mmCIF file of C-alpha atoms in Angstrom:
data_model
loop_
_atom_site.group_PDB
_atom_site.id
_atom_site.type_symbol
_atom_site.label_atom_id
_atom_site.label_comp_id
_atom_site.label_asym_id
_atom_site.label_seq_id
_atom_site.Cartn_x
_atom_site.Cartn_y
_atom_site.Cartn_z
ATOM 1 C CA MET O 688 20.459 -14.502 -3.056
ATOM 2 C CA PRO O 689 18.816 -17.039 -5.382
ATOM 3 C CA ASP O 690 19.088 -20.762 -4.602
ATOM 4 C CA GLU O 691 22.006 -21.175 -7.001
ATOM 5 C CA PRO O 692 25.521 -20.738 -5.577
ATOM 6 C CA GLY O 693 26.859 -17.267 -5.923
ATOM 7 C CA PHE O 694 29.542 -14.925 -4.783
ATOM 8 C CA VAL O 695 30.047 -13.675 -1.261
ATOM 9 C CA LEU O 696 32.367 -10.686 -1.386
ATOM 10 C CA ILE O 697 33.610 -9.509 1.994
ATOM 11 C CA GLU O 698 35.046 -6.010 2.388
ATOM 12 C CA SER O 699 36.983 -5.342 5.585
ATOM 13 C CA SER O 700 38.573 -1.999 4.631
ATOM 14 C CA GLY O 701 36.852 1.348 4.443
ATOM 15 C CA PRO O 702 36.876 3.870 1.595
ATOM 16 C CA ALA O 703 39.413 5.988 3.501
ATOM 17 C CA SER O 704 42.008 3.242 3.018
ATOM 18 C CA GLY O 705 42.413 4.088 -0.673
ATOM 19 C CA PRO O 706 41.166 3.256 -4.154
ATOM 20 C CA ALA O 707 41.107 -0.528 -3.683
ATOM 21 C CA VAL O 708 37.736 -0.402 -1.912
ATOM 22 C CA PRO O 709 35.843 1.351 -4.733
ATOM 23 C CA ARG O 710 37.482 -1.073 -7.188
ATOM 24 C CA PHE O 711 36.320 -4.043 -5.110
ATOM 25 C CA LEU O 712 32.779 -2.629 -5.044
ATOM 26 C CA GLY O 713 33.089 -2.171 -8.803
ATOM 27 C CA ASP O 714 34.052 -5.840 -9.166
ATOM 28 C CA ALA O 715 30.941 -6.787 -7.181
ATOM 29 C CA THR O 716 28.836 -4.617 -9.478
ATOM 30 C CA THR O 717 30.348 -6.215 -12.585
ATOM 31 C CA LEU O 718 29.530 -9.699 -11.279
ATOM 32 C CA ALA O 719 25.948 -8.684 -10.438
ATOM 33 C CA ARG O 720 25.475 -6.923 -13.784
ATOM 34 C CA SER O 721 26.633 -10.145 -15.486
ATOM 35 C CA GLY O 722 23.814 -12.019 -13.779
ATOM 36 C CA HIS O 723 25.723 -13.687 -10.964
ATOM 37 C CA PRO O 724 24.139 -13.823 -7.507
ATOM 38 C CA VAL O 725 26.209 -11.465 -5.330
ATOM 39 C CA ARG O 726 26.130 -10.764 -1.631
ATOM 40 C CA LEU O 727 28.437 -7.976 -0.447
ATOM 41 C CA VAL O 728 29.285 -8.297 3.238
ATOM 42 C CA LEU O 729 30.817 -5.291 5.005
ATOM 43 C CA VAL O 730 32.852 -6.094 8.131
ATOM 44 C CA GLN O 731 35.377 -4.263 10.312
ATOM 45 C CA GLU O 732 36.204 -0.870 8.730
ATOM 46 C CA GLY O 733 34.289 -1.974 5.646
ATOM 47 C CA VAL O 734 31.030 -0.943 7.327
ATOM 48 C CA THR O 735 31.993 2.667 6.595
ATOM 49 C CA ALA O 736 31.514 1.885 2.898
ATOM 50 C CA ALA O 737 27.762 1.793 3.578
ATOM 51 C CA LEU O 738 27.639 5.374 4.835
ATOM 52 C CA PRO O 739 26.112 8.126 2.643
ATOM 53 C CA ALA O 740 29.347 9.112 0.849
ATOM 54 C CA ALA O 741 29.670 5.647 -0.728
ATOM 55 C CA GLN O 742 25.994 5.021 -1.329
ATOM 56 C CA PRO O 743 25.874 6.001 -5.029
ATOM 57 C CA GLN O 744 28.204 3.112 -5.857
ATOM 58 C CA LEU O 745 26.198 0.794 -3.600
ATOM 59 C CA ALA O 746 22.957 1.910 -5.263
ATOM 60 C CA GLU O 747 24.305 0.739 -8.617
ATOM 61 C CA LEU O 748 25.325 -2.611 -7.132
ATOM 62 C CA LEU O 749 21.915 -3.077 -5.511
ATOM 63 C CA SER O 750 20.147 -2.116 -8.751
ATOM 64 C CA TYR O 751 21.485 -5.350 -10.276
ATOM 65 C CA GLY O 752 19.902 -7.460 -7.542
ATOM 66 C CA ALA O 753 22.898 -7.856 -5.262
ATOM 67 C CA GLU O 754 22.404 -8.023 -1.516
ATOM 68 C CA LEU O 755 24.182 -5.862 1.044
ATOM 69 C CA TRP O 756 24.930 -7.271 4.474
ATOM 70 C CA VAL O 757 26.472 -5.084 7.184
ATOM 71 C CA ASP O 758 28.049 -6.548 10.301
ATOM 72 C CA ARG O 759 25.994 -5.319 13.252
ATOM 73 C CA TYR O 760 28.880 -5.642 15.719
ATOM 74 C CA ALA O 761 31.339 -3.646 13.581
ATOM 75 C CA LEU O 762 28.763 -0.916 13.027
ATOM 76 C CA THR O 763 28.051 -0.633 16.757
ATOM 77 C CA GLN O 764 31.754 -0.684 17.692
ATOM 78 C CA ARG O 765 32.319 2.330 15.454
ATOM 79 C CA GLY O 766 29.405 4.256 16.933
ATOM 80 C CA LEU O 767 27.629 4.350 13.584
ATOM 81 C CA ASP O 768 23.876 4.569 13.215
ATOM 82 C CA ALA O 769 22.000 1.950 11.198
ATOM 83 C CA ASP O 770 19.679 4.740 10.001
ATOM 84 C CA GLN O 771 22.535 5.958 7.769
ATOM 85 C CA LEU O 772 22.650 2.697 5.810
ATOM 86 C CA PRO O 773 20.922 2.164 2.467
ATOM 87 C CA ALA O 774 17.321 1.045 2.879
ATOM 88 C CA ARG O 775 18.082 -2.416 1.465
ATOM 89 C CA ALA O 776 21.055 -3.070 3.758
ATOM 90 C CA ARG O 777 20.609 -5.953 6.159
ATOM 91 C CA LEU O 778 22.279 -5.953 9.558
ATOM 92 C CA VAL O 779 23.731 -9.388 10.274
ATOM 93 C CA GLY O 780 25.810 -11.262 12.796
ATOM 94 C CA MET O 781 28.926 -13.201 11.937
ATOM 95 C CA ASP O 782 27.053 -16.462 12.496
ATOM 96 C CA GLU O 783 24.958 -15.680 9.417
ATOM 97 C CA VAL O 784 28.067 -14.769 7.439
ATOM 98 C CA ALA O 785 29.766 -18.018 8.486
ATOM 99 C CA GLY O 786 26.747 -19.941 7.246
ATOM 100 C CA GLU O 787 27.078 -18.321 3.833
ATOM 101 C CA LEU O 788 30.814 -18.996 3.685
ATOM 102 C CA LEU O 789 30.181 -22.701 4.270
ATOM 103 C CA ALA O 790 27.310 -23.065 1.792
ATOM 104 C CA PRO O 791 28.112 -25.578 -0.963
ATOM 105 C CA GLY O 792 29.269 -23.978 -4.209
ATOM 106 C CA THR O 793 29.622 -20.475 -2.797
ATOM 107 C CA LYS O 794 32.597 -18.554 -4.111
ATOM 108 C CA VAL O 795 34.139 -16.273 -1.470
ATOM 109 C CA VAL O 796 36.421 -13.303 -2.014
ATOM 110 C CA TRP O 797 37.703 -11.511 1.101
ATOM 111 C CA HIS O 798 39.276 -8.087 0.658
#
């Protein structure tokens, strides 16, 4: 993410939970398309949104310069393989996420 404050959007639900997840990813895409720095962080069941079925929507988000962070612990706990993630996804620990949440000027939305 650029040096300017941006948005950290955290998704904790997976696509199987209903239409709210694709809408949240769409909101992230709209922010990125508008030129805002966006980091999408997938935690808990949200890590399933990075699997191949959801990747077309993620590809659009990433095409606007957004970053994709995937919680390493949540991915491992679900027996998912990091090789299935988009090439630009970054596996992170919650310590890194906490650092972003506390950064001055960062706007956080947790879904």
